[in-house]
Short mmCIF file of N, CA and C in Angstrom, two decimals:
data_model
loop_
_atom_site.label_atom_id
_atom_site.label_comp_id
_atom_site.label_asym_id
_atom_site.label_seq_id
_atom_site.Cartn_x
_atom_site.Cartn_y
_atom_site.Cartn_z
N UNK S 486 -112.67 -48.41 -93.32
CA UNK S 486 -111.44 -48.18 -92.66
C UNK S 486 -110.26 -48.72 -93.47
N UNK S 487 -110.72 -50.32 -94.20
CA UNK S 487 -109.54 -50.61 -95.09
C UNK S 487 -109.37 -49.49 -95.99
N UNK S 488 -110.49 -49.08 -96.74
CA UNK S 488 -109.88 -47.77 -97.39
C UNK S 488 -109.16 -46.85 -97.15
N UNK S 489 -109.10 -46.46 -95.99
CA UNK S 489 -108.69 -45.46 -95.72
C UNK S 489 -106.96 -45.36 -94.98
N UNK S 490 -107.11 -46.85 -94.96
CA UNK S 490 -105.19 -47.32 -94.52
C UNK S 490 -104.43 -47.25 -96.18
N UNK S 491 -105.70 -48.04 -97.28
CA UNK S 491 -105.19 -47.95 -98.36
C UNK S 491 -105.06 -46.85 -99.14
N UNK S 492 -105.57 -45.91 -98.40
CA UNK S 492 -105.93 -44.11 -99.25
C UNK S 492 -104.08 -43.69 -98.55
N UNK S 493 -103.88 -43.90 -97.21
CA UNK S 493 -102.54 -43.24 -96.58
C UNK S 493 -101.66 -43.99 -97.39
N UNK S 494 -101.59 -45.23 -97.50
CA UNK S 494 -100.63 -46.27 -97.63
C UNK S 494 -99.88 -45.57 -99.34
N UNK S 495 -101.42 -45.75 -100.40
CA UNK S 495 -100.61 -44.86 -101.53
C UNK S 495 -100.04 -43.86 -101.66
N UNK S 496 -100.89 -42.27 -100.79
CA UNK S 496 -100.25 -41.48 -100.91
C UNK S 496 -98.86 -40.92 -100.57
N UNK S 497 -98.69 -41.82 -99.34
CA UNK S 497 -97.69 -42.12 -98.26
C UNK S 497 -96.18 -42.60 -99.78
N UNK S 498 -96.73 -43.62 -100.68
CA UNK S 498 -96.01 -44.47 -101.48
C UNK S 498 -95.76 -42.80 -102.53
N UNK S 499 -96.54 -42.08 -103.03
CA UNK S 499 -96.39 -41.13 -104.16
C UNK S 499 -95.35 -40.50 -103.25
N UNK S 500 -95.85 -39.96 -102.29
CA UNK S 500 -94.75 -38.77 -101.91
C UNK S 500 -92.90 -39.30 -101.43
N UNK S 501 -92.97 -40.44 -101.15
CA UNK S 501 -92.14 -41.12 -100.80
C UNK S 501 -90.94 -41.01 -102.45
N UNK S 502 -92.13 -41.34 -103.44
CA UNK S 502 -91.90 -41.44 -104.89
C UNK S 502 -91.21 -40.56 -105.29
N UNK S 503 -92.08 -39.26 -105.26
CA UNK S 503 -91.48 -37.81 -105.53
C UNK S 503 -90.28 -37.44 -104.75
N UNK S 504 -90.04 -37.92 -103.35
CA UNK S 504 -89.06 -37.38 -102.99
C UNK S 504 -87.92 -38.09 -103.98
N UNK S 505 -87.89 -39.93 -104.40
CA UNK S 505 -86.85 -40.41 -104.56
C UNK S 505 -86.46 -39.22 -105.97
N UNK S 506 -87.61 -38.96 -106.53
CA UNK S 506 -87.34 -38.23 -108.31
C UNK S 506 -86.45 -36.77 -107.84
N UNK S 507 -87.19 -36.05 -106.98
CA UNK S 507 -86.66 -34.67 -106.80
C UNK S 507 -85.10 -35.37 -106.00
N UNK S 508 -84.80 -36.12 -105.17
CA UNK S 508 -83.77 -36.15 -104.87
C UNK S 508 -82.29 -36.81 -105.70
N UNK S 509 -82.96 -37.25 -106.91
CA UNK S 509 -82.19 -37.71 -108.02
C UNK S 509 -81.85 -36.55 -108.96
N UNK S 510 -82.64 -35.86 -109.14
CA UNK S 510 -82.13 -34.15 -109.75
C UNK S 510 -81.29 -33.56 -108.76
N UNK S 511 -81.30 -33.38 -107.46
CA UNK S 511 -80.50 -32.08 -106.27
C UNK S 511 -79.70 -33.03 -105.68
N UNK S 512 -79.42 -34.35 -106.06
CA UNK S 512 -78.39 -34.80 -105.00
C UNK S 512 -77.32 -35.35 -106.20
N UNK S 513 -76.23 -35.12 -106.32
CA UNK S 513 -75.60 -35.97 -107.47
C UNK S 513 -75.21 -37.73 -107.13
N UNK S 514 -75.13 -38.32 -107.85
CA UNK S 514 -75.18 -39.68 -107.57
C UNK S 514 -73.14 -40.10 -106.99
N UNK S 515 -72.58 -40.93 -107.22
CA UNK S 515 -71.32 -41.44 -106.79
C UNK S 515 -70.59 -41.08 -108.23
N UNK S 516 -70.74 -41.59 -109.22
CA UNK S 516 -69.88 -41.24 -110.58
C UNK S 516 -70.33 -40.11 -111.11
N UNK S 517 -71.36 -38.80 -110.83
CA UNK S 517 -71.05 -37.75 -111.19
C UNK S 517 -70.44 -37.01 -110.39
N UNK S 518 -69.72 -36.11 -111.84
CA UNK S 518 -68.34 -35.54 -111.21
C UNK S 518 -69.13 -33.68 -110.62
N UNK S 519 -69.05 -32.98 -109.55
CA UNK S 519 -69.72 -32.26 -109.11
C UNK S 519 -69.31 -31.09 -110.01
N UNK S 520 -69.67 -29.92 -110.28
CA UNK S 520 -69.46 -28.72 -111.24
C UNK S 520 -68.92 -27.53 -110.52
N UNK S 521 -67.57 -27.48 -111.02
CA UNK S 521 -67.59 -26.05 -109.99
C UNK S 521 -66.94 -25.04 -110.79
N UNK S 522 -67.24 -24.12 -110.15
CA UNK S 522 -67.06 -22.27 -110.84
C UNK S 522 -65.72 -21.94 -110.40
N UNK S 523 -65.25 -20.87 -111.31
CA UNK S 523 -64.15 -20.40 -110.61
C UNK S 523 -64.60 -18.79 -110.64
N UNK S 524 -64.40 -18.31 -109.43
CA UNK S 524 -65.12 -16.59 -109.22
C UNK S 524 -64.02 -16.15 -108.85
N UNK S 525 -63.19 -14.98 -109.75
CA UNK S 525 -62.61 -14.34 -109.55
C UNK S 525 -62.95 -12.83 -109.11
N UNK S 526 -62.40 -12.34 -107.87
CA UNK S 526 -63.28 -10.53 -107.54
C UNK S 526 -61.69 -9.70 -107.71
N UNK S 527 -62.09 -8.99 -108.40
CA UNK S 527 -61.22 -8.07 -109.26
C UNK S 527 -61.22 -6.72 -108.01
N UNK S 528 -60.29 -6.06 -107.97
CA UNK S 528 -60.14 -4.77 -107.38
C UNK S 528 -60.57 -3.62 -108.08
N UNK S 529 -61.40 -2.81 -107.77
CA UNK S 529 -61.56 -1.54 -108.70
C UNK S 529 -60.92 -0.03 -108.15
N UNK S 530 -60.37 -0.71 -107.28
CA UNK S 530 -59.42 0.67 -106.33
C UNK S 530 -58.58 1.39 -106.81
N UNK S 531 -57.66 0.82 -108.00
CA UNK S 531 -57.04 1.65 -108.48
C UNK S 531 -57.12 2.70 -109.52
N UNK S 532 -57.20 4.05 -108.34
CA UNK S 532 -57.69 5.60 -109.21
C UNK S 532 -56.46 5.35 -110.07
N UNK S 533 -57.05 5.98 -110.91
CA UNK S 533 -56.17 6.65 -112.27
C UNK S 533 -55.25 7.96 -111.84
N UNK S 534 -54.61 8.13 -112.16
CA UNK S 534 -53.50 9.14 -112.04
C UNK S 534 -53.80 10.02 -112.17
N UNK S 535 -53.64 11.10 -110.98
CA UNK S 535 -54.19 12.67 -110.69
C UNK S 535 -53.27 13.80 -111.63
N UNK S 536 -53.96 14.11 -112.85
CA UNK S 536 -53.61 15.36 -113.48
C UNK S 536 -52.94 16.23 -112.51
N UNK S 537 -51.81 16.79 -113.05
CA UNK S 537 -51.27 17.88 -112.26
C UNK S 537 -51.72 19.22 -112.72
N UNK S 538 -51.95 20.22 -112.48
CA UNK S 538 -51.90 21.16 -113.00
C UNK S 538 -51.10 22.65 -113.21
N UNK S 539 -50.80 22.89 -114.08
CA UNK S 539 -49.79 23.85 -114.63
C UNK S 539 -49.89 25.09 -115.15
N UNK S 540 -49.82 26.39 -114.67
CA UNK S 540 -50.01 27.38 -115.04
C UNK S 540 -48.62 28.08 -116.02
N UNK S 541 -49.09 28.70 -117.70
CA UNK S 541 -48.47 29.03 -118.25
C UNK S 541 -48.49 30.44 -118.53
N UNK S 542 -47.71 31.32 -118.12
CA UNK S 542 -48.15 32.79 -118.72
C UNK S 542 -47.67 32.88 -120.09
N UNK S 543 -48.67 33.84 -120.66
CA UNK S 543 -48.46 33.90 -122.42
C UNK S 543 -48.49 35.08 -122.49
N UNK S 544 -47.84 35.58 -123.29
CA UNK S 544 -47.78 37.30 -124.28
C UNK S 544 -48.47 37.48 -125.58
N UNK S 545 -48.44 38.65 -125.66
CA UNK S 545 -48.94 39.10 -127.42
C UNK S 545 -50.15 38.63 -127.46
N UNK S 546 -51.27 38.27 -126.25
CA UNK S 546 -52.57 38.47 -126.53
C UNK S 546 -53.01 39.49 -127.24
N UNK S 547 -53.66 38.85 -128.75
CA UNK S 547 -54.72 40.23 -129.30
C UNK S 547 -56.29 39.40 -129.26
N UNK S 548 -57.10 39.95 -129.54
CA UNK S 548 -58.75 39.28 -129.77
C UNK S 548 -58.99 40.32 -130.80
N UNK S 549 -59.60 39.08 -131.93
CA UNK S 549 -60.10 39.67 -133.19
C UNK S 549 -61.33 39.17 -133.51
N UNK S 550 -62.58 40.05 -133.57
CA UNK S 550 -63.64 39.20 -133.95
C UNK S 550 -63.31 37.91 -133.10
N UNK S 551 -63.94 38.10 -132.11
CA UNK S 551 -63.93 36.91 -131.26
C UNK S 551 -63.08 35.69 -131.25
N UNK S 552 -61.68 35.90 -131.86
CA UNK S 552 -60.78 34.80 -131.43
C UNK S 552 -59.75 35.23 -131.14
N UNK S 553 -58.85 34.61 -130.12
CA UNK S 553 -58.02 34.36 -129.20
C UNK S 553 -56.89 34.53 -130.03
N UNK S 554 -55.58 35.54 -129.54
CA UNK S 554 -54.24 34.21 -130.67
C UNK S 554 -53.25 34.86 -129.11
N UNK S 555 -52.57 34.19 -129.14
CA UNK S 555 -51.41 34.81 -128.65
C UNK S 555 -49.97 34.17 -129.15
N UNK S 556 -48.85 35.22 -129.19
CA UNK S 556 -47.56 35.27 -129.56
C UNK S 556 -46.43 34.28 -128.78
N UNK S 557 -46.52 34.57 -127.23
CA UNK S 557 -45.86 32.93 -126.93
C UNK S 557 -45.94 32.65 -125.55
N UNK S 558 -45.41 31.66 -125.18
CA UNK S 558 -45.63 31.34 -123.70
C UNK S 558 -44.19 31.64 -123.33
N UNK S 559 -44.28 32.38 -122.15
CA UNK S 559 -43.27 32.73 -121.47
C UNK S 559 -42.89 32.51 -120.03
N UNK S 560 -43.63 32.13 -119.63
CA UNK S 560 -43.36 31.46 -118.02
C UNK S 560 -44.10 29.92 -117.96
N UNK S 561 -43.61 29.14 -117.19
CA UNK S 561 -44.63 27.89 -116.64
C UNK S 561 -44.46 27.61 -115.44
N UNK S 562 -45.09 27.24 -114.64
CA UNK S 562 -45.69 27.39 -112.95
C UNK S 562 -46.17 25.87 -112.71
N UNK S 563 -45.23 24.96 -112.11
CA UNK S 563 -45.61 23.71 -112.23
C UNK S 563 -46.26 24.06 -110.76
N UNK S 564 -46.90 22.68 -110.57
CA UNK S 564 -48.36 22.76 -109.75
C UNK S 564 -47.62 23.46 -108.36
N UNK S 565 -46.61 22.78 -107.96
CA UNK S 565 -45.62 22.85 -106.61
C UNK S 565 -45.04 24.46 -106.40
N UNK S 566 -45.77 24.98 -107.24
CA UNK S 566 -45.51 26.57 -107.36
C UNK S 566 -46.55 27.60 -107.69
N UNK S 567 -47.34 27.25 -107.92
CA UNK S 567 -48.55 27.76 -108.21
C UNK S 567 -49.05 28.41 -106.97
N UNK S 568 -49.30 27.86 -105.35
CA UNK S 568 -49.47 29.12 -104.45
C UNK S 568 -48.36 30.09 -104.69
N UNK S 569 -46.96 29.84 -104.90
CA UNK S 569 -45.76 30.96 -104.61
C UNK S 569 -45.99 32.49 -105.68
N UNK S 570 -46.44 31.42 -106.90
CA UNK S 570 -46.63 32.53 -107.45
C UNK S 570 -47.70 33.43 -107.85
N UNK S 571 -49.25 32.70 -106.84
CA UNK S 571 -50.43 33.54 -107.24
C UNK S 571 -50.39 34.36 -105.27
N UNK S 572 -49.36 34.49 -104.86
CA UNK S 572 -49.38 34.94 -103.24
C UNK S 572 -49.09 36.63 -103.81
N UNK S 573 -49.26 37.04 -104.76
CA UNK S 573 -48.97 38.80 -104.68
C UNK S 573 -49.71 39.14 -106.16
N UNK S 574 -50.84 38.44 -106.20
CA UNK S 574 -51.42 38.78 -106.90
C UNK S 574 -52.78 38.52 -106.73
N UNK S 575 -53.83 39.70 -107.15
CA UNK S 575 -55.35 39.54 -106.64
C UNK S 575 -55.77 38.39 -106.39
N UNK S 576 -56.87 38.62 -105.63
CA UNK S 576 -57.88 37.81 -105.00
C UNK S 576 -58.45 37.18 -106.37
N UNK S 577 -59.36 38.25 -106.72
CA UNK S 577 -60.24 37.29 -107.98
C UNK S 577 -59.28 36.33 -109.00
N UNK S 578 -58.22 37.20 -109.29
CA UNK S 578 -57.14 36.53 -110.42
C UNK S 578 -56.72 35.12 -109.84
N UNK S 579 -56.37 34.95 -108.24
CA UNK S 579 -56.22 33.35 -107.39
C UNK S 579 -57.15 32.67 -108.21
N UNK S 580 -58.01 33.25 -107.23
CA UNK S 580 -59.11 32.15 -107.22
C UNK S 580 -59.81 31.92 -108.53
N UNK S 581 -59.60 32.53 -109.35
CA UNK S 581 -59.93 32.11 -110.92
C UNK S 581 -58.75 30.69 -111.15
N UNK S 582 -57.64 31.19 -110.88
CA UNK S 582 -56.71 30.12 -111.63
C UNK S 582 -56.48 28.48 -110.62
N UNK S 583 -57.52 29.19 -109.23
CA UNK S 583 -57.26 27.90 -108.42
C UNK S 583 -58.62 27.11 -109.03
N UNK S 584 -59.38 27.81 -109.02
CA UNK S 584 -60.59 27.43 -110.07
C UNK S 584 -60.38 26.03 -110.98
N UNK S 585 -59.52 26.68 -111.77
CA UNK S 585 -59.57 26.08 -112.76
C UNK S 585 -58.62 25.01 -112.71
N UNK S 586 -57.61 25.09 -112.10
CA UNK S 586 -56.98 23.85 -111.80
C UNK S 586 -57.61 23.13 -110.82
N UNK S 587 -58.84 23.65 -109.98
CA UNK S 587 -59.70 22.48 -109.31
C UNK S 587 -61.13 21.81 -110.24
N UNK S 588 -61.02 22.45 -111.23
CA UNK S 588 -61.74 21.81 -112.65
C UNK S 588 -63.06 22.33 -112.64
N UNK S 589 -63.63 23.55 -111.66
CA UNK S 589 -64.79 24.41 -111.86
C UNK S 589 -64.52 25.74 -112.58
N UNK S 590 -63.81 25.62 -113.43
CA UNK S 590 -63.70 26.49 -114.42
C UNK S 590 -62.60 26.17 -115.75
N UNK S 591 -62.96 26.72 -116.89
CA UNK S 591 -62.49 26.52 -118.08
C UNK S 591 -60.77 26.30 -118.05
N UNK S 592 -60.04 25.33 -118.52
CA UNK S 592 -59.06 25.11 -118.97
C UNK S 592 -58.52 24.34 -119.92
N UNK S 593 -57.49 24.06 -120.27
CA UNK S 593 -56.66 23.02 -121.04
C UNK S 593 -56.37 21.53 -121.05
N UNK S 594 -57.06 20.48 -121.34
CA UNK S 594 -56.72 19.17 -120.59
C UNK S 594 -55.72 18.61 -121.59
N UNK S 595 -54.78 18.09 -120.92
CA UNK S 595 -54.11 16.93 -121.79
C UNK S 595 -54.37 15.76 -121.20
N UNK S 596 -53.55 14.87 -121.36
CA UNK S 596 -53.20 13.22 -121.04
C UNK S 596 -52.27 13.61 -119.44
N UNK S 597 -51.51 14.31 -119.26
CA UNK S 597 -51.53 14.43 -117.92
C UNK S 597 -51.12 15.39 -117.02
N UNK S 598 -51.51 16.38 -118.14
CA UNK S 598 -51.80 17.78 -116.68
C UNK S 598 -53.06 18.49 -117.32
N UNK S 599 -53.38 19.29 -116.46
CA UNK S 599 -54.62 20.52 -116.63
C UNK S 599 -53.81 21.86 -116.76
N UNK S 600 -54.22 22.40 -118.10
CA UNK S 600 -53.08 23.67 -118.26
C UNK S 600 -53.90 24.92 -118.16
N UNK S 601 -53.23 25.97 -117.48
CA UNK S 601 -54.25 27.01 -117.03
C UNK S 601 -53.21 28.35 -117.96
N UNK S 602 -53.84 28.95 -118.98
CA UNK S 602 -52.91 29.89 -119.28
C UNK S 602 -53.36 31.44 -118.74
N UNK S 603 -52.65 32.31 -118.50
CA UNK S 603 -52.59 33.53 -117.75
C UNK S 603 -51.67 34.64 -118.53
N UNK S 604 -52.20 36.15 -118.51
CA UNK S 604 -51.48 36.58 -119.00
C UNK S 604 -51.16 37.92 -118.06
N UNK S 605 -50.34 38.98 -118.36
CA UNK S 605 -50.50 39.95 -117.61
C UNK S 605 -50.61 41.22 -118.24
N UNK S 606 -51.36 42.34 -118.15
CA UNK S 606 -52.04 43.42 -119.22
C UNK S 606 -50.30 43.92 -119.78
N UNK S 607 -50.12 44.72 -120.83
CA UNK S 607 -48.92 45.00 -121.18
C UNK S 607 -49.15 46.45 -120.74
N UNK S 608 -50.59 46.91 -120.77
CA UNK S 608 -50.42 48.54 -120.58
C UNK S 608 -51.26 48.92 -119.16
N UNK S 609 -51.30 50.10 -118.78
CA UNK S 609 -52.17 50.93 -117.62
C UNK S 609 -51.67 50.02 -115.95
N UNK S 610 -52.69 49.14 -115.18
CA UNK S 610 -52.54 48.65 -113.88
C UNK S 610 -51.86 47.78 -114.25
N UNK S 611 -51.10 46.54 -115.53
CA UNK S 611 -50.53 45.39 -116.07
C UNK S 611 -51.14 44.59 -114.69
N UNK S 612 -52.66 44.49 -114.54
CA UNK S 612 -53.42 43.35 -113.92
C UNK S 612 -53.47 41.81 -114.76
N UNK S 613 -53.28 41.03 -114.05
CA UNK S 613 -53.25 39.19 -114.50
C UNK S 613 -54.39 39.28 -114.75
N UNK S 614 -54.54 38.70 -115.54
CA UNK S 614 -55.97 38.32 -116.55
C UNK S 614 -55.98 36.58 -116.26
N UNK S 615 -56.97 35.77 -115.92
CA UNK S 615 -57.64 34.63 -116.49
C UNK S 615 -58.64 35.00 -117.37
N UNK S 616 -58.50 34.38 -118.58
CA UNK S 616 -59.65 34.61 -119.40
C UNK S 616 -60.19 33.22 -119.95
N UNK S 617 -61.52 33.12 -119.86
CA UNK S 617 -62.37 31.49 -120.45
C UNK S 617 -61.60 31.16 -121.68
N UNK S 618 -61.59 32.67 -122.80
CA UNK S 618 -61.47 32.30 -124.00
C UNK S 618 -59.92 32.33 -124.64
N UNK S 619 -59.12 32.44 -123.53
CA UNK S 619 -57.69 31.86 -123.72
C UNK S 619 -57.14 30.58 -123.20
N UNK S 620 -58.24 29.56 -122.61
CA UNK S 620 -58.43 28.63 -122.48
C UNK S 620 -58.10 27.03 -123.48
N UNK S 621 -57.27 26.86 -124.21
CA UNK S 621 -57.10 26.07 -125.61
C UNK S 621 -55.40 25.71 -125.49
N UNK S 622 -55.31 24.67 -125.94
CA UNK S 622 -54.04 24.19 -126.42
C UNK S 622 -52.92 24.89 -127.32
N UNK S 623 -52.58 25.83 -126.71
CA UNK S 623 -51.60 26.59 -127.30
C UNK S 623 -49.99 25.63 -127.28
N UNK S 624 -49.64 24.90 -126.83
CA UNK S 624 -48.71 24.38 -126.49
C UNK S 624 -48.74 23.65 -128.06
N UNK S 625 -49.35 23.00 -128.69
CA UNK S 625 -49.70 22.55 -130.01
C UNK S 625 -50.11 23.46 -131.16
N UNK S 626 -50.25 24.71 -130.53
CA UNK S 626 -50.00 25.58 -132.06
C UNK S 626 -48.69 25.69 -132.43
N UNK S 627 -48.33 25.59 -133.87
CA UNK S 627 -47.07 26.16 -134.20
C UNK S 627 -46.85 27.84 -134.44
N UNK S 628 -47.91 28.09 -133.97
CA UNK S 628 -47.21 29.57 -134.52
C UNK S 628 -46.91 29.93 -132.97
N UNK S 629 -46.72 29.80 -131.98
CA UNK S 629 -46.69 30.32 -130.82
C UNK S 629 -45.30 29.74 -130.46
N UNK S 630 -44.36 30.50 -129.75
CA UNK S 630 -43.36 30.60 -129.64
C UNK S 630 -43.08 30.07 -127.94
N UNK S 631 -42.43 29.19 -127.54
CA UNK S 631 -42.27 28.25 -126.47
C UNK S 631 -40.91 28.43 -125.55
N UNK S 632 -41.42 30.12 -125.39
CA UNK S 632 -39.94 30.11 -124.24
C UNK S 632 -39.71 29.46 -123.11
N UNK S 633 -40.63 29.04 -122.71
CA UNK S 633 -40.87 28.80 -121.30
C UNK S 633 -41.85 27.08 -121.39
N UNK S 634 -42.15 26.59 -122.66
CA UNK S 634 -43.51 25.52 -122.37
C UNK S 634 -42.82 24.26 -121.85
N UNK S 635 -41.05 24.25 -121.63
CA UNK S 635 -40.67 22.44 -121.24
C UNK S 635 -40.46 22.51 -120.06
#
C-alpha cells in the first residue's frame, strides 16, 4: 500500500512538473513584453471603371484578299446614343452592335471605351453592316481620315 501512495505521490509530482514546463512556454512571465500583430483588411470593392462603348461609322470599305481597309470614319455614336441611333435600323444589325458593346461579340478595346465600327452599303438596299473583320483600331491608323473620331 506504501507503494502505491508512493506510485500516486510521484506521478501526481511529474504531472504537476509538466504542467509548471508547458505553462512556462503558453503563459508569458511579468518582464516579457507580449507580441502583437498588426492586421490590416483591405477593401476589394472597388470595380474598375466601366468601358463605355462607342459606335463609329466608317466609309470606303474595300476587302482585298482577306483584309479590311477603310477610307475614314465619319460618324461617332457615344454610348448615350447608341439606342437613338440603332431605333430605324434592322433587327440583326441592333443586336449585332448591342452585341458587341455587351462584349459577346468582336470589337475594338482601348483603355476606356469598347469601339464598335459600322458601316452602311454605298450601293443596292445601303443595309448597315457589322462586320467581325472590321473590328480593329482604326482610330490609330494614319491613313484613315477622322471626320467624325473626337
Amino acid at each position: 500500500m506504501a507503494y502505491e501512495i508512493l506510485k500516486a505521490l510521484s506521478f501526481g509530482g511529474i504531472t504537476v512538473a509538466d504542467g509548471g514546463i508547458a505553462g512556462k512556454f503558453l503563459v508569458p512571465s511579468s518582464n516579457e513584453k507580449p507580441l502583437h500583430s498588426k492586421v490590416e483588411l483591405t477593401s476589394s470593392s472597388e470595380k474598375p471603371a466601366q468601358k463605355k462603348c462607342v459606335v463609329y461609322v466608317v466609309s470606303g470599305v474595300t476587302t482585298q484578299n482577306s483584309v479590311t481597309k477603310i477610307s475614314s470614319i465619319t460618324q461617332k455614336v457615344e454610348e448615350e446614343s447608341i439606342d437613338s441611333f440603332l431605333s430605324e435600323k434592322g433587327d440583326n444589325f441592333s443586336n449585332d452592335v448591342k452585341s458587341a458593346c455587351g462584349g459577346s461579340k468582336a470589337r475594338s478595346e482601348t483603355d476606356s471605351n469598347l469601339n464598335v465600327y459600322v458601316y452602311q452599303q454605298d450601293q443596292g438596299q445601303r443595309n448597315w453592316i457589322y462586320s467581325v473583320g472590321l473590328q480593329k483600331d482604326w482610330l490609330s491608323d494614319s491613313n484613315v481620315t477622322r471626320d467624325a473620331a473626337s
